[in-house]
mmCIF file of N, CA and C in Angstrom:
data_model
loop_
_atom_site.group_PDB
_atom_site.id
_atom_site.type_symbol
_atom_site.label_atom_id
_atom_site.label_comp_id
_atom_site.label_asym_id
_atom_site.label_seq_id
_atom_site.Cartn_x
_atom_site.Cartn_y
_atom_site.Cartn_z
ATOM 1 N N MET A 1 -158.174 -23.529 23.038
ATOM 2 C CA MET A 1 -157.117 -22.914 23.815
ATOM 3 C C MET A 1 -156.233 -22.103 22.872
ATOM 4 N N GLU A 2 -156.154 -20.802 23.122
ATOM 5 C CA GLU A 2 -155.352 -19.919 22.276
ATOM 6 C C GLU A 2 -153.986 -19.688 22.912
ATOM 7 N N PRO A 3 -152.960 -19.592 22.078
ATOM 8 C CA PRO A 3 -151.630 -19.324 22.642
ATOM 9 C C PRO A 3 -151.576 -17.924 23.242
ATOM 10 N N LYS A 4 -150.858 -17.801 24.334
ATOM 11 C CA LYS A 4 -150.694 -16.508 24.994
ATOM 12 C C LYS A 4 -149.246 -16.057 24.847
ATOM 13 N N ARG A 5 -149.090 -14.772 24.722
ATOM 14 C CA ARG A 5 -147.759 -14.203 24.638
ATOM 15 C C ARG A 5 -147.317 -13.795 26.042
ATOM 16 N N ALA A 6 -146.098 -14.123 26.383
ATOM 17 C CA ALA A 6 -145.583 -13.779 27.714
ATOM 18 C C ALA A 6 -145.375 -12.273 27.808
ATOM 19 N N ASP A 7 -145.755 -11.691 28.941
ATOM 20 C CA ASP A 7 -145.593 -10.255 29.148
ATOM 21 C C ASP A 7 -144.129 -9.858 29.242
ATOM 22 N N ASP A 8 -143.262 -10.780 29.589
ATOM 23 C CA ASP A 8 -141.841 -10.481 29.716
ATOM 24 C C ASP A 8 -141.216 -10.104 28.377
ATOM 25 N N ASP A 9 -141.781 -10.570 27.283
ATOM 26 C CA ASP A 9 -141.217 -10.310 25.964
ATOM 27 C C ASP A 9 -141.507 -8.904 25.460
ATOM 28 N N VAL A 10 -142.443 -8.204 26.058
ATOM 29 C CA VAL A 10 -142.842 -6.884 25.570
ATOM 30 C C VAL A 10 -141.683 -5.902 25.656
ATOM 31 N N ILE A 11 -140.984 -5.887 26.766
ATOM 32 C CA ILE A 11 -139.869 -4.954 26.934
ATOM 33 C C ILE A 11 -138.744 -5.288 25.964
ATOM 34 N N VAL A 12 -138.462 -6.557 25.788
ATOM 35 C CA VAL A 12 -137.420 -6.974 24.857
ATOM 36 C C VAL A 12 -137.783 -6.567 23.435
ATOM 37 N N ASP A 13 -139.044 -6.775 23.049
ATOM 38 C CA ASP A 13 -139.494 -6.393 21.712
ATOM 39 C C ASP A 13 -139.426 -4.885 21.515
ATOM 40 N N LEU A 14 -139.829 -4.117 22.523
ATOM 41 C CA LEU A 14 -139.768 -2.662 22.440
ATOM 42 C C LEU A 14 -138.328 -2.191 22.288
ATOM 43 N N LEU A 15 -137.428 -2.739 23.075
ATOM 44 C CA LEU A 15 -136.021 -2.377 22.983
ATOM 45 C C LEU A 15 -135.449 -2.743 21.621
ATOM 46 N N ASP A 16 -135.836 -3.891 21.095
ATOM 47 C CA ASP A 16 -135.378 -4.315 19.770
ATOM 48 C C ASP A 16 -135.820 -3.330 18.693
ATOM 49 N N VAL A 17 -137.070 -2.893 18.744
ATOM 50 C CA VAL A 17 -137.585 -1.939 17.758
ATOM 51 C C VAL A 17 -136.881 -0.593 17.887
ATOM 52 N N ILE A 18 -136.685 -0.120 19.118
ATOM 53 C CA ILE A 18 -136.025 1.175 19.313
ATOM 54 C C ILE A 18 -134.589 1.130 18.811
ATOM 55 N N LEU A 19 -133.856 0.072 19.112
ATOM 56 C CA LEU A 19 -132.469 -0.015 18.659
ATOM 57 C C LEU A 19 -132.375 -0.179 17.150
ATOM 58 N N ARG A 20 -133.316 -0.907 16.555
ATOM 59 C CA ARG A 20 -133.293 -1.135 15.114
ATOM 60 C C ARG A 20 -133.776 0.080 14.338
ATOM 61 N N ASP A 21 -134.921 0.646 14.733
ATOM 62 C CA ASP A 21 -135.530 1.740 13.978
ATOM 63 C C ASP A 21 -135.224 3.108 14.559
ATOM 64 N N GLY A 22 -135.026 3.192 15.855
ATOM 65 C CA GLY A 22 -134.723 4.458 16.508
ATOM 66 C C GLY A 22 -135.974 5.196 16.936
ATOM 67 N N ALA A 23 -135.755 6.178 17.806
ATOM 68 C CA ALA A 23 -136.838 7.031 18.288
ATOM 69 C C ALA A 23 -136.264 8.420 18.540
ATOM 70 N N VAL A 24 -137.043 9.438 18.216
ATOM 71 C CA VAL A 24 -136.643 10.824 18.466
ATOM 72 C C VAL A 24 -137.683 11.444 19.378
ATOM 73 N N ILE A 25 -137.207 12.066 20.443
ATOM 74 C CA ILE A 25 -138.089 12.731 21.399
ATOM 75 C C ILE A 25 -137.758 14.213 21.372
ATOM 76 N N GLU A 26 -138.764 15.044 21.165
ATOM 77 C CA GLU A 26 -138.585 16.493 21.197
ATOM 78 C C GLU A 26 -139.515 17.067 22.250
ATOM 79 N N ALA A 27 -138.988 17.998 23.050
ATOM 80 C CA ALA A 27 -139.803 18.621 24.090
ATOM 81 C C ALA A 27 -139.372 20.070 24.276
ATOM 82 N N ASP A 28 -140.337 20.936 24.479
ATOM 83 C CA ASP A 28 -140.102 22.338 24.807
ATOM 84 C C ASP A 28 -140.822 22.624 26.110
ATOM 85 N N ALA A 29 -140.134 23.277 27.031
ATOM 86 C CA ALA A 29 -140.758 23.625 28.308
ATOM 87 C C ALA A 29 -140.313 25.026 28.714
ATOM 88 N N ILE A 30 -141.237 25.784 29.243
ATOM 89 C CA ILE A 30 -140.944 27.112 29.774
ATOM 90 C C ILE A 30 -141.499 27.164 31.189
ATOM 91 N N ILE A 31 -140.626 27.499 32.120
ATOM 92 C CA ILE A 31 -141.046 27.631 33.517
ATOM 93 C C ILE A 31 -141.289 29.108 33.779
ATOM 94 N N SER A 32 -142.513 29.412 34.191
ATOM 95 C CA SER A 32 -142.912 30.801 34.428
ATOM 96 C C SER A 32 -143.446 30.963 35.837
ATOM 97 N N VAL A 33 -143.252 32.152 36.376
ATOM 98 C CA VAL A 33 -143.839 32.532 37.660
ATOM 99 C C VAL A 33 -144.534 33.864 37.442
ATOM 100 N N ALA A 34 -145.813 33.917 37.734
ATOM 101 C CA ALA A 34 -146.630 35.131 37.552
ATOM 102 C C ALA A 34 -146.547 35.624 36.108
ATOM 103 N N ASP A 35 -146.656 34.679 35.169
ATOM 104 C CA ASP A 35 -146.597 34.973 33.732
ATOM 105 C C ASP A 35 -145.277 35.590 33.286
ATOM 106 N N ILE A 36 -144.225 35.416 34.066
ATOM 107 C CA ILE A 36 -142.887 35.879 33.676
ATOM 108 C C ILE A 36 -142.045 34.629 33.411
ATOM 109 N N PRO A 37 -141.623 34.431 32.152
ATOM 110 C CA PRO A 37 -140.819 33.244 31.840
ATOM 111 C C PRO A 37 -139.432 33.344 32.486
ATOM 112 N N LEU A 38 -139.075 32.320 33.240
ATOM 113 C CA LEU A 38 -137.787 32.313 33.935
ATOM 114 C C LEU A 38 -136.769 31.381 33.281
ATOM 115 N N VAL A 39 -137.226 30.193 32.915
ATOM 116 C CA VAL A 39 -136.317 29.195 32.363
ATOM 117 C C VAL A 39 -136.971 28.561 31.147
ATOM 118 N N GLY A 40 -136.187 28.425 30.099
ATOM 119 C CA GLY A 40 -136.663 27.729 28.904
ATOM 120 C C GLY A 40 -135.811 26.499 28.654
ATOM 121 N N LEU A 41 -136.445 25.461 28.195
ATOM 122 C CA LEU A 41 -135.749 24.208 27.926
ATOM 123 C C LEU A 41 -136.207 23.681 26.578
ATOM 124 N N LYS A 42 -135.251 23.416 25.706
ATOM 125 C CA LYS A 42 -135.547 22.800 24.415
ATOM 126 C C LYS A 42 -134.742 21.509 24.365
ATOM 127 N N LEU A 43 -135.435 20.404 24.221
ATOM 128 C CA LEU A 43 -134.793 19.101 24.283
ATOM 129 C C LEU A 43 -135.078 18.318 23.008
ATOM 130 N N ARG A 44 -134.030 17.751 22.454
ATOM 131 C CA ARG A 44 -134.166 16.824 21.328
ATOM 132 C C ARG A 44 -133.230 15.661 21.615
ATOM 133 N N ALA A 45 -133.788 14.487 21.725
ATOM 134 C CA ALA A 45 -133.002 13.296 22.039
ATOM 135 C C ALA A 45 -133.275 12.221 20.998
ATOM 136 N N ALA A 46 -132.213 11.584 20.550
ATOM 137 C CA ALA A 46 -132.330 10.469 19.615
ATOM 138 C C ALA A 46 -131.839 9.216 20.322
ATOM 139 N N LEU A 47 -132.611 8.160 20.224
ATOM 140 C CA LEU A 47 -132.265 6.890 20.843
ATOM 141 C C LEU A 47 -132.343 5.812 19.775
ATOM 142 N N ALA A 48 -131.202 5.161 19.525
ATOM 143 C CA ALA A 48 -131.151 4.109 18.507
ATOM 144 C C ALA A 48 -129.839 3.351 18.662
ATOM 145 N N GLY A 49 -129.734 2.243 17.990
ATOM 146 C CA GLY A 49 -128.478 1.510 17.945
ATOM 147 C C GLY A 49 -127.467 2.287 17.116
ATOM 148 N N MET A 50 -126.188 2.017 17.310
ATOM 149 C CA MET A 50 -125.151 2.778 16.607
ATOM 150 C C MET A 50 -125.248 2.601 15.093
ATOM 151 N N ALA A 51 -125.623 1.442 14.619
ATOM 152 C CA ALA A 51 -125.755 1.248 13.175
ATOM 153 C C ALA A 51 -126.827 2.172 12.608
ATOM 154 N N THR A 52 -127.945 2.303 13.309
ATOM 155 C CA THR A 52 -129.024 3.190 12.872
ATOM 156 C C THR A 52 -128.590 4.641 12.964
ATOM 157 N N MET A 53 -127.885 5.004 14.038
ATOM 158 C CA MET A 53 -127.418 6.388 14.202
ATOM 159 C C MET A 53 -126.504 6.796 13.050
ATOM 160 N N THR A 54 -125.527 5.965 12.735
ATOM 161 C CA THR A 54 -124.599 6.324 11.657
ATOM 162 C C THR A 54 -125.291 6.297 10.301
ATOM 163 N N GLU A 55 -126.287 5.443 10.147
ATOM 164 C CA GLU A 55 -127.051 5.400 8.895
ATOM 165 C C GLU A 55 -127.766 6.729 8.643
ATOM 166 N N TYR A 56 -128.222 7.372 9.719
ATOM 167 C CA TYR A 56 -128.925 8.646 9.599
ATOM 168 C C TYR A 56 -127.999 9.850 9.764
ATOM 169 N N GLY A 57 -126.697 9.615 9.832
ATOM 170 C CA GLY A 57 -125.748 10.717 9.884
ATOM 171 C C GLY A 57 -125.491 11.269 11.271
ATOM 172 N N ILE A 58 -125.899 10.549 12.298
ATOM 173 C CA ILE A 58 -125.658 10.971 13.672
ATOM 174 C C ILE A 58 -124.452 10.188 14.186
ATOM 175 N N PHE A 59 -123.520 10.854 14.815
ATOM 176 C CA PHE A 59 -122.302 10.255 15.362
ATOM 177 C C PHE A 59 -121.375 9.709 14.280
ATOM 178 N N GLU A 60 -121.443 10.206 13.051
ATOM 179 C CA GLU A 60 -120.553 9.718 12.003
ATOM 180 C C GLU A 60 -119.093 10.013 12.332
ATOM 181 N N GLU A 61 -118.816 11.237 12.780
ATOM 182 C CA GLU A 61 -117.440 11.624 13.109
ATOM 183 C C GLU A 61 -116.909 10.779 14.271
ATOM 184 N N TRP A 62 -117.723 10.594 15.299
ATOM 185 C CA TRP A 62 -117.315 9.780 16.440
ATOM 186 C C TRP A 62 -117.020 8.350 15.995
ATOM 187 N N ASP A 63 -117.878 7.789 15.162
ATOM 188 C CA ASP A 63 -117.702 6.422 14.680
ATOM 189 C C ASP A 63 -116.405 6.301 13.886
ATOM 190 N N ARG A 64 -116.130 7.289 13.032
ATOM 191 C CA ARG A 64 -114.903 7.278 12.230
ATOM 192 C C ARG A 64 -113.671 7.316 13.137
ATOM 193 N N GLN A 65 -113.699 8.190 14.158
ATOM 194 C CA GLN A 65 -112.571 8.298 15.084
ATOM 195 C C GLN A 65 -112.362 7.006 15.866
ATOM 196 N N GLN A 66 -113.436 6.386 16.313
ATOM 197 C CA GLN A 66 -113.313 5.138 17.071
ATOM 198 C C GLN A 66 -112.727 4.025 16.207
ATOM 199 N N ARG A 67 -113.140 3.981 14.958
ATOM 200 C CA ARG A 67 -112.605 2.956 14.058
ATOM 201 C C ARG A 67 -111.120 3.189 13.788
ATOM 202 N N GLN A 68 -110.715 4.459 13.638
ATOM 203 C CA GLN A 68 -109.299 4.764 13.429
ATOM 204 C C GLN A 68 -108.479 4.388 14.662
ATOM 205 N N ARG A 69 -109.008 4.689 15.854
ATOM 206 C CA ARG A 69 -108.306 4.321 17.089
ATOM 207 C C ARG A 69 -108.163 2.804 17.203
ATOM 208 N N ALA A 70 -109.205 2.088 16.834
ATOM 209 C CA ALA A 70 -109.152 0.626 16.910
ATOM 210 C C ALA A 70 -108.100 0.082 15.950
ATOM 211 N N LEU A 71 -108.042 0.634 14.741
ATOM 212 C CA LEU A 71 -107.030 0.193 13.780
ATOM 213 C C LEU A 71 -105.633 0.519 14.280
ATOM 214 N N ALA A 72 -105.446 1.715 14.839
ATOM 215 C CA ALA A 72 -104.139 2.096 15.378
ATOM 216 C C ALA A 72 -103.770 1.186 16.544
ATOM 217 N N GLY A 73 -104.740 0.839 17.378
ATOM 218 C CA GLY A 73 -104.489 -0.068 18.499
ATOM 219 C C GLY A 73 -104.105 -1.454 18.025
ATOM 220 N N ASP A 74 -104.734 -1.932 16.953
ATOM 221 C CA ASP A 74 -104.393 -3.239 16.398
ATOM 222 C C ASP A 74 -102.966 -3.235 15.866
ATOM 223 N N GLU A 75 -102.582 -2.135 15.197
ATOM 224 C CA GLU A 75 -101.223 -2.035 14.663
ATOM 225 C C GLU A 75 -100.211 -1.993 15.799
ATOM 226 N N LEU A 76 -100.525 -1.271 16.887
ATOM 227 C CA LEU A 76 -99.638 -1.204 18.044
ATOM 228 C C LEU A 76 -99.531 -2.572 18.706
ATOM 229 N N ALA A 77 -100.643 -3.268 18.837
ATOM 230 C CA ALA A 77 -100.625 -4.606 19.436
ATOM 231 C C ALA A 77 -99.808 -5.565 18.577
ATOM 232 N N ASP A 78 -99.933 -5.461 17.256
ATOM 233 C CA ASP A 78 -99.144 -6.311 16.362
ATOM 234 C C ASP A 78 -97.656 -6.033 16.531
ATOM 235 N N ALA A 79 -97.286 -4.744 16.658
ATOM 236 C CA ALA A 79 -95.882 -4.378 16.829
ATOM 237 C C ALA A 79 -95.351 -4.904 18.160
ATOM 238 N N ARG A 80 -96.146 -4.803 19.229
ATOM 239 C CA ARG A 80 -95.718 -5.304 20.537
ATOM 240 C C ARG A 80 -95.573 -6.824 20.521
ATOM 241 N N PHE A 81 -96.458 -7.504 19.820
ATOM 242 C CA PHE A 81 -96.393 -8.957 19.731
ATOM 243 C C PHE A 81 -95.136 -9.378 18.979
ATOM 244 N N ALA A 82 -94.764 -8.626 17.935
ATOM 245 C CA ALA A 82 -93.590 -8.953 17.135
ATOM 246 C C ALA A 82 -92.307 -8.780 17.944
ATOM 247 N N GLU A 83 -92.308 -7.858 18.940
ATOM 248 C CA GLU A 83 -91.118 -7.629 19.758
ATOM 249 C C GLU A 83 -90.843 -8.796 20.694
ATOM 250 N N GLY A 84 -91.845 -9.556 21.019
ATOM 251 C CA GLY A 84 -91.663 -10.699 21.898
ATOM 252 C C GLY A 84 -91.890 -10.346 23.349
ATOM 253 N N PRO A 85 -91.837 -11.353 24.219
ATOM 254 C CA PRO A 85 -92.101 -11.126 25.643
ATOM 255 C C PRO A 85 -90.949 -10.386 26.313
ATOM 256 N N THR A 86 -91.255 -9.727 27.425
ATOM 257 C CA THR A 86 -90.235 -9.026 28.205
ATOM 258 C C THR A 86 -89.761 -9.930 29.333
ATOM 259 N N ASP A 87 -88.581 -9.606 29.894
ATOM 260 C CA ASP A 87 -88.046 -10.385 31.013
ATOM 261 C C ASP A 87 -88.672 -9.972 32.331
ATOM 262 N N ASP A 88 -89.089 -8.701 32.433
ATOM 263 C CA ASP A 88 -89.670 -8.170 33.668
ATOM 264 C C ASP A 88 -91.173 -8.439 33.664
ATOM 265 N N PRO A 89 -91.691 -9.216 34.631
ATOM 266 C CA PRO A 89 -93.128 -9.519 34.624
ATOM 267 C C PRO A 89 -94.001 -8.297 34.864
ATOM 268 N N GLY A 90 -93.445 -7.230 35.476
ATOM 269 C CA GLY A 90 -94.227 -6.019 35.731
ATOM 270 C C GLY A 90 -94.242 -5.066 34.553
ATOM 271 N N GLN A 91 -93.410 -5.322 33.567
ATOM 272 C CA GLN A 91 -93.303 -4.431 32.412
ATOM 273 C C GLN A 91 -94.199 -4.931 31.287
ATOM 274 N N LEU A 92 -94.937 -4.009 30.694
ATOM 275 C CA LEU A 92 -95.779 -4.368 29.563
ATOM 276 C C LEU A 92 -94.928 -4.534 28.322
ATOM 277 N N GLU A 93 -95.369 -5.395 27.436
ATOM 278 C CA GLU A 93 -94.644 -5.583 26.190
ATOM 279 C C GLU A 93 -94.637 -4.287 25.403
ATOM 280 N N GLY A 94 -93.489 -3.935 24.847
ATOM 281 C CA GLY A 94 -93.378 -2.723 24.043
ATOM 282 C C GLY A 94 -93.125 -1.484 24.871
ATOM 283 N N GLU A 95 -93.162 -1.599 26.205
ATOM 284 C CA GLU A 95 -92.952 -0.460 27.091
ATOM 285 C C GLU A 95 -91.460 -0.336 27.372
ATOM 286 N N GLU A 96 -90.970 0.886 27.418
ATOM 287 C CA GLU A 96 -89.558 1.120 27.693
ATOM 288 C C GLU A 96 -89.253 0.769 29.144
ATOM 289 N N PRO A 97 -88.082 0.160 29.428
ATOM 290 C CA PRO A 97 -87.737 -0.201 30.813
ATOM 291 C C PRO A 97 -87.438 1.021 31.660
#
């Protein structure tokens, strides 16, 4: 009796490989009528996890901006926490009355 691999794991394994290693899809298409080109399409798509994308230089600027926003948000949250609770339950901490 040989062990069998469950078919359900195939999709999970494929997704794991794509997110870890990434995949690039390139396609060119030209739509013609009577040998007259009407529409051209050039497609390049990259699919990978964010760690892989930034490792290859894709979305570096976006990643940097998101990290800066997160740090600024943490500093703002720390400042609001230091101010203490408000008396008005509808007012957010740190918000002007």
